[in-house]
Amino acid sequence: MKFTKSNGLHGEVTIPGDKSISHRSVMFGSIAKGDTEITNFLQGADCLSTISCFRAMGIEIENDGNRVLVHGKGLHGLSKPENVLDCGNSGTTTRLISGILSAQNFDVTLTGDASIQKRPMKRIMDPLSLMGADIRSIHGNGCAPLAISGRPLHGIHYQSPVASAQVKSAILLAGLYADGETRVTEPYVSRNHSELMLSHFGADVHTEDTTAVIRPVKELYGQKIEVPGDISSAAFFLSAGLLIPNSEILIKNVGTNPTRDGILRVCKEMGADITLLNEKTSGEPTADLLVRSSNLHGTVIGGAVIPTLIDELPMIAGMACFAEGETIIKDASELKVKESNRIAVMVENLSAMGADVEETEDGMIIRGGKPLHGAVIDSHLDHRIAMTFAILGCMAEGETEILGAECVNISYPGFYDDLKRLSK
């Protein structure tokens, strides 16, 4: 895909459903009793991998393109798959499903694509093993493929070294099947979609400061889930509206969960003109975001805000190139173990466009104000990288070409169409 400088973006855009919530709605619906109806489900490759895995374990799932109907069979209703479960490119699928599979009465092997087979799984293998799970890395390198033999589990109190919703959720899902209470304490609170949704399905789950607590229950029950728009996908149009002169965009029905809204807080700190309209607060909070072109200034991003915007940091780094002064991103070493090493990839590609950017051990330093020019960008097949540089290509002089641009289908299949439509 090739991009050139834009004269302004105008109009409305409705963001696809939240990826994290779409994954969880299928997983929890599959192990609940009765039907779960999901609307605004994200039809991205990652979430379709989750559907495929549960279908392989005997769950009937109807998917007509926007509405998904999961015919759940209860906590103990899954059956042994005939083949290896393929999680595709989805770390969420791989890690969360491991918590569920650890307690089943069958053996299973989990794998994924080349990227998944390099991503760290010891972070879930260690706590699940402490619960009594039999889970091992087949190649002995702490990565997928994983061999899991279902076992009776017991509750633990796990002190997680990282604030990771995937780690926390894997442990909580195993905790549904444990013989007692399970606690997960994080250094900072990570996104809490699992806790909110599990409670909705009838789980005994609550939060104490940075600790999530779950107790086993006899059954979960099917629910109706309306998936809000994904703030991680909204981030790209949010940034485009702020950066591209003469722009005004209304981004509809975006999830504004306080464990996910760090980008809104950082943008406000940088001087952004963003207005929240039509706010709703029941269940997962949502709002429409009215975004206008703004003059931004640098800031320091670190500490407790990092887990609330971890997936948005590539786009925030891109924004910082156009902000006045210096922006420091720190405490973000999690970026190294995403679909790509996002710190190294951002520094490499921003430098190719002429940005003044410096890699640090746990983030980067960006000195804004240097004009960017077009370049050939290697997305490393990372959807967040591809979308970030599509937006930056609309700001840069000359032409920007993105290699592997089709990887946006993982989370936002209609992204390029929406960008083109707003550019008219």
Short mmCIF file of C-alpha atoms in Angstrom, two decimals:
data_model
loop_
_atom_site.label_atom_id
_atom_site.label_comp_id
_atom_site.label_asym_id
_atom_site.label_seq_id
_atom_site.Cartn_x
_atom_site.Cartn_y
_atom_site.Cartn_z
CA MET A 1 0.00 0.00 0.00
CA LYS A 2 1.17 3.54 -0.82
CA PHE A 3 0.26 6.79 0.94
CA THR A 4 0.76 10.48 0.20
CA LYS A 5 0.13 13.69 2.12
CA SER A 6 -3.52 14.40 3.03
CA ASN A 7 -5.22 17.80 2.98
CA GLY A 8 -7.51 16.91 5.87
CA LEU A 9 -9.88 14.20 7.11
CA HIS A 10 -13.61 14.79 7.60
CA GLY A 11 -16.64 12.71 8.52
CA GLU A 12 -17.72 9.89 10.81
CA VAL A 13 -16.17 6.48 11.31
CA THR A 14 -17.51 3.50 13.25
CA ILE A 15 -14.69 1.40 14.63
CA PRO A 16 -14.91 -2.42 14.53
CA GLY A 17 -15.64 -4.28 17.75
CA ASP A 18 -13.06 -4.49 20.51
CA LYS A 19 -10.64 -7.36 19.91
CA SER A 20 -10.13 -8.23 23.58
CA ILE A 21 -13.87 -8.30 24.30
CA SER A 22 -14.69 -10.26 21.12
CA HIS A 23 -12.19 -13.00 22.08
CA ARG A 24 -13.52 -13.27 25.61
CA SER A 25 -17.20 -13.31 24.61
CA VAL A 26 -16.64 -16.43 22.48
CA MET A 27 -14.46 -18.16 25.10
CA PHE A 28 -16.76 -17.45 28.03
CA GLY A 29 -19.87 -18.23 25.96
CA SER A 30 -18.39 -21.61 25.00
CA ILE A 31 -17.88 -22.67 28.63
CA ALA A 32 -21.21 -21.19 29.78
CA LYS A 33 -24.51 -23.03 29.86
CA GLY A 34 -26.94 -21.94 27.13
CA ASP A 35 -26.64 -19.46 24.30
CA THR A 36 -24.50 -16.32 24.15
CA GLU A 37 -25.43 -13.74 21.51
CA ILE A 38 -22.64 -11.35 20.49
CA THR A 39 -23.24 -8.24 18.37
CA ASN A 40 -20.56 -6.02 16.75
CA PHE A 41 -18.13 -8.94 16.99
CA LEU A 42 -14.75 -8.19 15.43
CA GLN A 43 -14.43 -10.25 12.24
CA GLY A 44 -10.62 -10.03 12.33
CA ALA A 45 -8.31 -12.97 11.79
CA ASP A 46 -7.36 -13.24 15.49
CA CYS A 47 -10.94 -13.48 16.75
CA LEU A 48 -11.83 -15.96 14.02
CA SER A 49 -8.97 -18.13 15.34
CA THR A 50 -10.74 -18.23 18.72
CA ILE A 51 -14.00 -19.32 17.06
CA SER A 52 -12.13 -22.01 15.12
CA CYS A 53 -10.50 -23.41 18.27
CA PHE A 54 -13.79 -23.76 20.16
CA ARG A 55 -15.58 -25.25 17.17
CA ALA A 56 -12.80 -27.85 17.10
CA MET A 57 -13.72 -28.70 20.71
CA GLY A 58 -17.35 -29.39 19.87
CA ILE A 59 -18.95 -25.97 20.39
CA GLU A 60 -21.51 -24.95 17.77
CA ILE A 61 -20.90 -21.29 16.84
CA GLU A 62 -23.01 -19.45 14.24
CA ASN A 63 -21.38 -16.41 12.62
CA ASP A 64 -23.35 -14.38 10.10
CA GLY A 65 -20.83 -11.54 9.77
CA ASN A 66 -21.84 -9.20 12.61
CA ARG A 67 -23.84 -11.33 15.02
CA VAL A 68 -22.26 -14.43 16.55
CA LEU A 69 -24.31 -17.04 18.42
CA VAL A 70 -22.39 -19.41 20.70
CA HIS A 71 -24.23 -22.54 21.86
CA GLY A 72 -22.38 -23.10 25.12
CA LYS A 73 -22.08 -26.50 26.77
CA GLY A 74 -21.10 -25.45 30.27
CA LEU A 75 -17.82 -25.47 32.21
CA HIS A 76 -17.19 -29.15 31.50
CA GLY A 77 -18.71 -29.39 28.01
CA LEU A 78 -15.63 -29.13 25.82
CA SER A 79 -14.47 -32.26 23.99
CA LYS A 80 -11.01 -33.35 22.84
CA PRO A 81 -10.18 -31.88 19.42
CA GLU A 82 -9.24 -34.31 16.65
CA ASN A 83 -6.23 -32.21 15.61
CA VAL A 84 -3.77 -29.64 16.94
CA LEU A 85 -5.52 -26.36 17.86
CA ASP A 86 -4.22 -23.56 15.61
CA CYS A 87 -4.33 -20.11 17.24
CA GLY A 88 -3.05 -18.34 14.11
CA ASN A 89 -1.41 -15.01 15.00
CA SER A 90 -3.39 -14.58 18.21
CA GLY A 91 -1.52 -14.30 21.50
CA THR A 92 -4.83 -13.69 23.30
CA THR A 93 -6.24 -16.99 22.01
CA THR A 94 -3.09 -18.91 22.89
CA ARG A 95 -2.67 -17.59 26.42
CA LEU A 96 -6.31 -17.45 27.56
CA ILE A 97 -7.32 -20.81 26.12
CA SER A 98 -4.35 -22.38 27.97
CA GLY A 99 -6.02 -21.48 31.27
CA ILE A 100 -9.22 -23.26 30.23
CA LEU A 101 -7.47 -26.29 28.71
CA SER A 102 -5.33 -26.86 31.81
CA ALA A 103 -8.41 -28.06 33.68
CA GLN A 104 -10.06 -30.26 31.03
CA ASN A 105 -10.13 -34.08 31.05
CA PHE A 106 -8.19 -34.44 27.78
CA ASP A 107 -4.80 -33.72 26.23
CA VAL A 108 -4.32 -31.09 23.53
CA THR A 109 -1.57 -29.38 21.56
CA LEU A 110 -1.74 -25.64 20.86
CA THR A 111 0.20 -23.95 18.09
CA GLY A 112 0.10 -20.83 15.91
CA ASP A 113 1.92 -19.06 13.11
CA ALA A 114 5.64 -18.22 13.01
CA SER A 115 5.09 -15.08 15.13
CA ILE A 116 3.21 -16.96 17.88
CA GLN A 117 5.95 -19.59 17.97
CA LYS A 118 8.41 -16.86 19.03
CA ARG A 119 6.24 -15.13 21.64
CA PRO A 120 6.86 -15.84 25.35
CA MET A 121 4.51 -18.37 26.96
CA LYS A 122 6.46 -19.05 30.17
CA ARG A 123 4.57 -16.10 31.66
CA ILE A 124 1.42 -18.27 31.67
CA MET A 125 3.11 -21.69 31.90
CA ASP A 126 4.73 -20.84 35.26
CA PRO A 127 1.59 -19.76 37.17
CA LEU A 128 -0.57 -22.49 35.59
CA SER A 129 2.03 -25.08 36.61
CA LEU A 130 1.88 -23.73 40.18
CA MET A 131 -1.87 -24.48 40.04
CA GLY A 132 -1.09 -28.09 39.13
CA ALA A 133 -1.35 -27.79 35.34
CA ASP A 134 0.67 -30.06 33.05
CA ILE A 135 1.75 -27.61 30.35
CA ARG A 136 5.04 -27.72 28.47
CA SER A 137 6.73 -26.10 25.50
CA ILE A 138 7.27 -28.87 22.94
CA HIS A 139 10.54 -27.34 21.69
CA GLY A 140 11.66 -26.48 25.24
CA ASN A 141 12.05 -22.78 24.42
CA GLY A 142 9.15 -21.38 26.44
CA CYS A 143 7.10 -20.79 23.28
CA ALA A 144 4.34 -22.58 21.34
CA PRO A 145 3.64 -25.28 20.35
CA LEU A 146 2.36 -26.13 23.82
CA ALA A 147 1.34 -29.60 25.00
CA ILE A 148 -1.37 -29.43 27.69
CA SER A 149 -2.68 -32.42 29.65
CA GLY A 150 -5.77 -31.54 31.66
CA ARG A 151 -5.41 -31.94 35.44
CA PRO A 152 -7.31 -31.04 38.64
CA LEU A 153 -6.18 -27.54 39.65
CA HIS A 154 -5.82 -25.76 42.97
CA GLY A 155 -6.07 -22.08 43.82
CA ILE A 156 -2.97 -19.92 44.25
CA HIS A 157 -2.03 -16.32 45.00
CA TYR A 158 0.19 -15.31 42.10
CA GLN A 159 2.37 -12.20 42.19
CA SER A 160 2.66 -11.35 38.51
CA PRO A 161 5.93 -9.63 37.55
CA VAL A 162 4.15 -7.93 34.63
CA ALA A 163 0.86 -6.06 34.33
CA SER A 164 -0.64 -8.25 31.58
CA ALA A 165 -4.33 -8.88 31.03
CA GLN A 166 -3.48 -12.05 29.11
CA VAL A 167 -1.51 -13.50 32.03
CA LYS A 168 -4.14 -12.45 34.55
CA SER A 169 -7.00 -13.83 32.43
CA ALA A 170 -5.31 -17.21 31.86
CA ILE A 171 -4.95 -17.64 35.62
CA LEU A 172 -8.51 -16.47 36.38
CA LEU A 173 -9.95 -18.86 33.79
CA ALA A 174 -7.99 -21.74 35.34
CA GLY A 175 -9.27 -20.48 38.70
CA LEU A 176 -12.85 -21.17 37.59
CA TYR A 177 -11.93 -24.87 37.80
CA ALA A 178 -9.67 -24.76 40.88
CA ASP A 179 -10.43 -26.27 44.29
CA GLY A 180 -10.40 -22.89 46.04
CA GLU A 181 -9.80 -19.17 45.72
CA THR A 182 -7.30 -17.85 43.13
CA ARG A 183 -5.67 -14.42 43.36
CA VAL A 184 -3.55 -12.51 40.85
CA THR A 185 -1.68 -9.42 42.05
CA GLU A 186 -0.14 -7.14 39.39
CA PRO A 187 2.33 -4.27 39.72
CA TYR A 188 -0.30 -2.07 38.03
CA VAL A 189 -3.89 -2.85 37.04
CA SER A 190 -4.09 -4.25 33.49
CA ARG A 191 -7.25 -4.14 31.39
CA ASN A 192 -10.17 -5.68 33.29
CA HIS A 193 -12.44 -7.01 30.52
CA SER A 194 -12.20 -10.56 31.88
CA GLU A 195 -13.29 -9.56 35.37
CA LEU A 196 -16.23 -7.49 34.09
CA MET A 197 -17.43 -10.14 31.65
CA LEU A 198 -16.89 -13.15 33.91
CA SER A 199 -18.99 -11.42 36.56
CA HIS A 200 -21.69 -10.83 33.91
CA PHE A 201 -21.66 -14.58 33.12
CA GLY A 202 -22.14 -15.45 36.81
CA ALA A 203 -18.58 -15.97 38.06
CA ASP A 204 -17.61 -15.12 41.65
CA VAL A 205 -14.93 -12.53 40.84
CA HIS A 206 -13.92 -9.21 42.38
CA THR A 207 -10.98 -6.81 42.59
CA GLU A 208 -9.00 -5.61 45.62
CA ASP A 209 -6.62 -2.78 44.64
CA THR A 210 -4.28 -4.41 42.03
CA THR A 211 -5.43 -7.96 42.90
CA ALA A 212 -8.11 -9.88 40.99
CA VAL A 213 -9.83 -12.64 42.99
CA ILE A 214 -11.91 -15.52 41.62
CA ARG A 215 -13.62 -18.46 43.33
CA PRO A 216 -14.82 -21.61 41.57
CA VAL A 217 -18.49 -21.82 40.58
CA LYS A 218 -20.66 -24.71 39.42
CA GLU A 219 -21.73 -23.01 36.20
CA LEU A 220 -21.58 -19.90 34.02
CA TYR A 221 -24.66 -18.83 32.05
CA GLY A 222 -24.98 -17.52 28.48
CA GLN A 223 -25.47 -13.77 28.02
CA LYS A 224 -26.08 -11.06 25.43
CA ILE A 225 -22.89 -9.13 24.69
CA GLU A 226 -22.72 -5.91 22.67
CA VAL A 227 -19.06 -5.34 21.82
CA PRO A 228 -17.99 -1.67 21.90
CA GLY A 229 -15.66 -0.20 19.28
CA ASP A 230 -11.99 -0.99 19.93
CA ILE A 231 -10.11 2.01 21.34
CA SER A 232 -6.84 0.47 20.08
CA SER A 233 -8.23 0.67 16.53
CA ALA A 234 -9.78 4.10 17.17
CA ALA A 235 -6.29 5.35 18.13
CA PHE A 236 -5.23 5.59 14.49
CA PHE A 237 -8.10 7.89 13.47
CA LEU A 238 -7.77 9.76 16.75
CA SER A 239 -4.16 10.53 15.86
CA ALA A 240 -4.98 11.29 12.23
CA GLY A 241 -7.63 13.80 13.27
CA LEU A 242 -5.20 15.52 15.65
CA LEU A 243 -2.17 15.55 13.33
CA ILE A 244 -3.50 16.19 9.82
CA PRO A 245 -4.33 19.90 9.41
CA ASN A 246 -7.94 20.94 8.68
CA SER A 247 -9.38 17.70 10.09
CA GLU A 248 -12.51 16.99 12.12
CA ILE A 249 -13.56 13.37 12.71
CA LEU A 250 -16.35 11.83 14.81
CA ILE A 251 -15.33 8.33 15.94
CA LYS A 252 -18.48 6.47 16.99
CA ASN A 253 -19.14 4.08 19.89
CA VAL A 254 -15.61 3.68 21.25
CA GLY A 255 -14.96 1.67 24.42
CA THR A 256 -13.66 4.02 27.13
CA ASN A 257 -12.99 1.52 29.92
CA PRO A 258 -10.62 3.29 32.38
CA THR A 259 -8.17 0.36 32.17
CA ARG A 260 -7.91 1.05 28.41
CA ASP A 261 -8.32 4.83 27.98
CA GLY A 262 -4.72 5.88 28.60
CA ILE A 263 -4.40 7.25 25.08
CA LEU A 264 -7.16 9.77 25.79
CA ARG A 265 -5.34 10.92 28.92
CA VAL A 266 -1.99 11.21 27.11
CA CYS A 267 -3.53 13.07 24.16
CA LYS A 268 -5.13 15.58 26.55
CA GLU A 269 -1.75 16.06 28.27
CA MET A 270 -0.23 16.77 24.84
CA GLY A 271 -2.83 19.47 24.15
CA ALA A 272 -5.32 17.52 22.02
CA ASP A 273 -8.79 18.82 21.14
CA ILE A 274 -10.94 15.75 21.91
CA THR A 275 -14.56 15.92 23.11
CA LEU A 276 -16.42 12.89 24.48
CA LEU A 277 -20.07 12.81 23.35
CA ASN A 278 -22.97 10.42 23.95
CA GLU A 279 -21.25 8.78 26.96
CA LYS A 280 -22.76 5.53 28.27
CA THR A 281 -21.56 3.84 31.45
CA SER A 282 -23.47 0.56 31.88
CA GLY A 283 -21.20 -2.52 31.63
CA GLU A 284 -18.33 -1.48 29.35
CA PRO A 285 -18.39 2.35 29.13
CA THR A 286 -18.51 3.90 25.63
CA ALA A 287 -18.49 7.34 24.01
CA ASP A 288 -18.29 9.05 20.63
CA LEU A 289 -15.00 10.93 20.20
CA LEU A 290 -15.01 14.29 18.36
CA VAL A 291 -11.43 15.00 17.27
CA ARG A 292 -10.10 18.22 15.72
CA SER A 293 -6.63 19.17 14.42
CA SER A 294 -4.42 20.29 17.30
CA ASN A 295 -0.95 21.61 18.05
CA LEU A 296 0.62 19.01 20.34
CA HIS A 297 3.54 19.23 22.75
CA GLY A 298 5.80 16.52 24.19
CA THR A 299 5.19 14.63 27.42
CA VAL A 300 6.55 11.78 29.55
CA ILE A 301 4.64 8.48 29.36
CA GLY A 302 5.44 5.78 31.93
CA GLY A 303 4.40 3.95 35.08
CA ALA A 304 0.79 2.99 35.77
CA VAL A 305 -0.56 4.46 32.50
CA ILE A 306 1.46 2.03 30.33
CA PRO A 307 -0.84 -1.04 30.65
CA THR A 308 -3.81 1.20 29.68
CA LEU A 309 -2.27 2.11 26.30
CA ILE A 310 0.28 -0.61 25.52
CA ASP A 311 -1.18 -1.34 22.05
CA GLU A 312 -1.47 2.37 21.24
CA LEU A 313 2.19 3.21 21.93
CA PRO A 314 3.34 2.81 18.31
CA MET A 315 0.81 5.43 17.18
CA ILE A 316 1.64 7.65 20.18
CA ALA A 317 5.32 7.49 19.17
CA GLY A 318 4.28 8.57 15.68
CA MET A 319 2.26 11.47 17.09
CA ALA A 320 5.25 12.57 19.16
CA CYS A 321 7.21 13.21 15.95
CA PHE A 322 4.82 16.09 15.23
CA ALA A 323 4.64 17.40 18.81
CA GLU A 324 6.70 20.36 19.98
CA GLY A 325 9.60 19.30 22.22
CA GLU A 326 10.60 15.92 23.60
CA THR A 327 8.44 12.90 24.36
CA ILE A 328 9.80 10.08 26.53
CA ILE A 329 8.16 6.64 26.54
CA LYS A 330 9.45 4.42 29.38
CA ASP A 331 8.46 1.31 31.39
CA ALA A 332 7.24 -0.20 28.11
CA SER A 333 9.46 -3.29 27.70
CA GLU A 334 6.24 -5.27 27.00
CA LEU A 335 6.42 -3.75 23.51
CA LYS A 336 9.34 -6.08 22.76
CA VAL A 337 7.15 -9.21 22.97
CA LYS A 338 4.17 -8.16 20.86
CA GLU A 339 3.59 -9.25 17.23
CA SER A 340 7.01 -7.69 16.62
CA ASN A 341 9.57 -5.97 18.83
CA ARG A 342 7.64 -2.74 18.54
CA ILE A 343 10.35 -0.58 20.11
CA ALA A 344 12.99 -1.64 17.58
CA VAL A 345 10.57 -1.63 14.64
CA MET A 346 9.21 1.84 15.43
CA VAL A 347 12.71 3.30 15.83
CA GLU A 348 13.88 1.66 12.59
CA ASN A 349 10.92 2.90 10.54
CA LEU A 350 10.61 6.36 12.11
CA SER A 351 14.33 6.89 11.47
CA ALA A 352 13.81 5.89 7.83
CA MET A 353 11.25 8.72 7.57
CA GLY A 354 13.67 11.25 9.07
CA ALA A 355 12.43 11.36 12.67
CA ASP A 356 14.75 12.23 15.57
CA VAL A 357 14.15 9.09 17.66
CA GLU A 358 16.34 7.14 20.06
CA GLU A 359 15.77 3.59 21.33
CA THR A 360 16.07 2.97 25.08
CA GLU A 361 15.98 -0.26 27.05
CA ASP A 362 12.27 0.07 27.90
CA GLY A 363 10.95 2.60 25.39
CA MET A 364 12.14 5.49 23.26
CA ILE A 365 12.85 9.21 23.20
CA ILE A 366 11.31 11.24 20.36
CA ARG A 367 12.31 14.84 19.66
CA GLY A 368 9.44 16.32 17.72
CA GLY A 369 9.33 18.93 15.01
CA LYS A 370 11.49 17.37 12.29
CA PRO A 371 9.50 17.03 9.04
CA LEU A 372 8.99 13.42 7.97
CA HIS A 373 9.51 12.20 4.41
CA GLY A 374 8.15 9.15 2.63
CA ALA A 375 9.98 5.84 2.91
CA VAL A 376 9.53 2.13 2.34
CA ILE A 377 8.23 0.74 5.63
CA ASP A 378 8.54 -2.90 6.71
CA SER A 379 5.46 -3.67 8.81
CA HIS A 380 7.04 -6.94 10.07
CA LEU A 381 3.48 -8.23 9.53
CA ASP A 382 2.42 -6.33 12.66
CA HIS A 383 -1.03 -4.78 12.23
CA ARG A 384 -0.39 -1.90 14.65
CA ILE A 385 2.84 -0.98 12.84
CA ALA A 386 1.15 -1.01 9.41
CA MET A 387 -1.71 1.24 10.56
CA THR A 388 0.64 3.63 12.37
CA PHE A 389 2.70 4.24 9.23
CA ALA A 390 -0.40 4.55 7.04
CA ILE A 391 -1.36 7.56 9.18
CA LEU A 392 2.20 8.93 9.20
CA GLY A 393 2.29 8.50 5.42
CA CYS A 394 -0.63 10.94 5.25
CA MET A 395 1.56 13.51 7.06
CA ALA A 396 4.90 12.97 5.32
CA GLU A 397 6.31 14.65 2.21
CA GLY A 398 6.45 12.32 -0.78
CA GLU A 399 5.27 8.73 -0.96
CA THR A 400 5.24 6.13 1.83
CA GLU A 401 5.01 2.46 0.89
CA ILE A 402 4.07 -0.18 3.47
CA LEU A 403 5.25 -3.75 2.93
CA GLY A 404 2.98 -6.49 4.30
CA ALA A 405 0.13 -3.98 4.55
CA GLU A 406 -2.54 -6.71 4.47
CA CYS A 407 -1.70 -7.64 8.09
CA VAL A 408 -4.27 -5.03 9.23
CA ASN A 409 -6.87 -7.79 8.67
CA ILE A 410 -5.85 -9.17 12.06
CA SER A 411 -7.74 -6.39 13.87
CA TYR A 412 -9.28 -3.94 11.36
CA PRO A 413 -10.12 -5.45 7.94
CA GLY A 414 -11.74 -2.22 6.64
CA PHE A 415 -9.04 0.18 7.85
CA TYR A 416 -7.70 1.37 4.48
CA ASP A 417 -11.24 1.83 3.10
CA ASP A 418 -12.22 3.97 6.10
CA LEU A 419 -9.05 6.08 5.77
CA LYS A 420 -9.69 6.65 2.07
CA ARG A 421 -13.33 7.60 2.68
CA LEU A 422 -12.43 10.19 5.35
CA SER A 423 -9.80 11.69 3.04
CA LYS A 424 -12.33 12.74 0.40
#
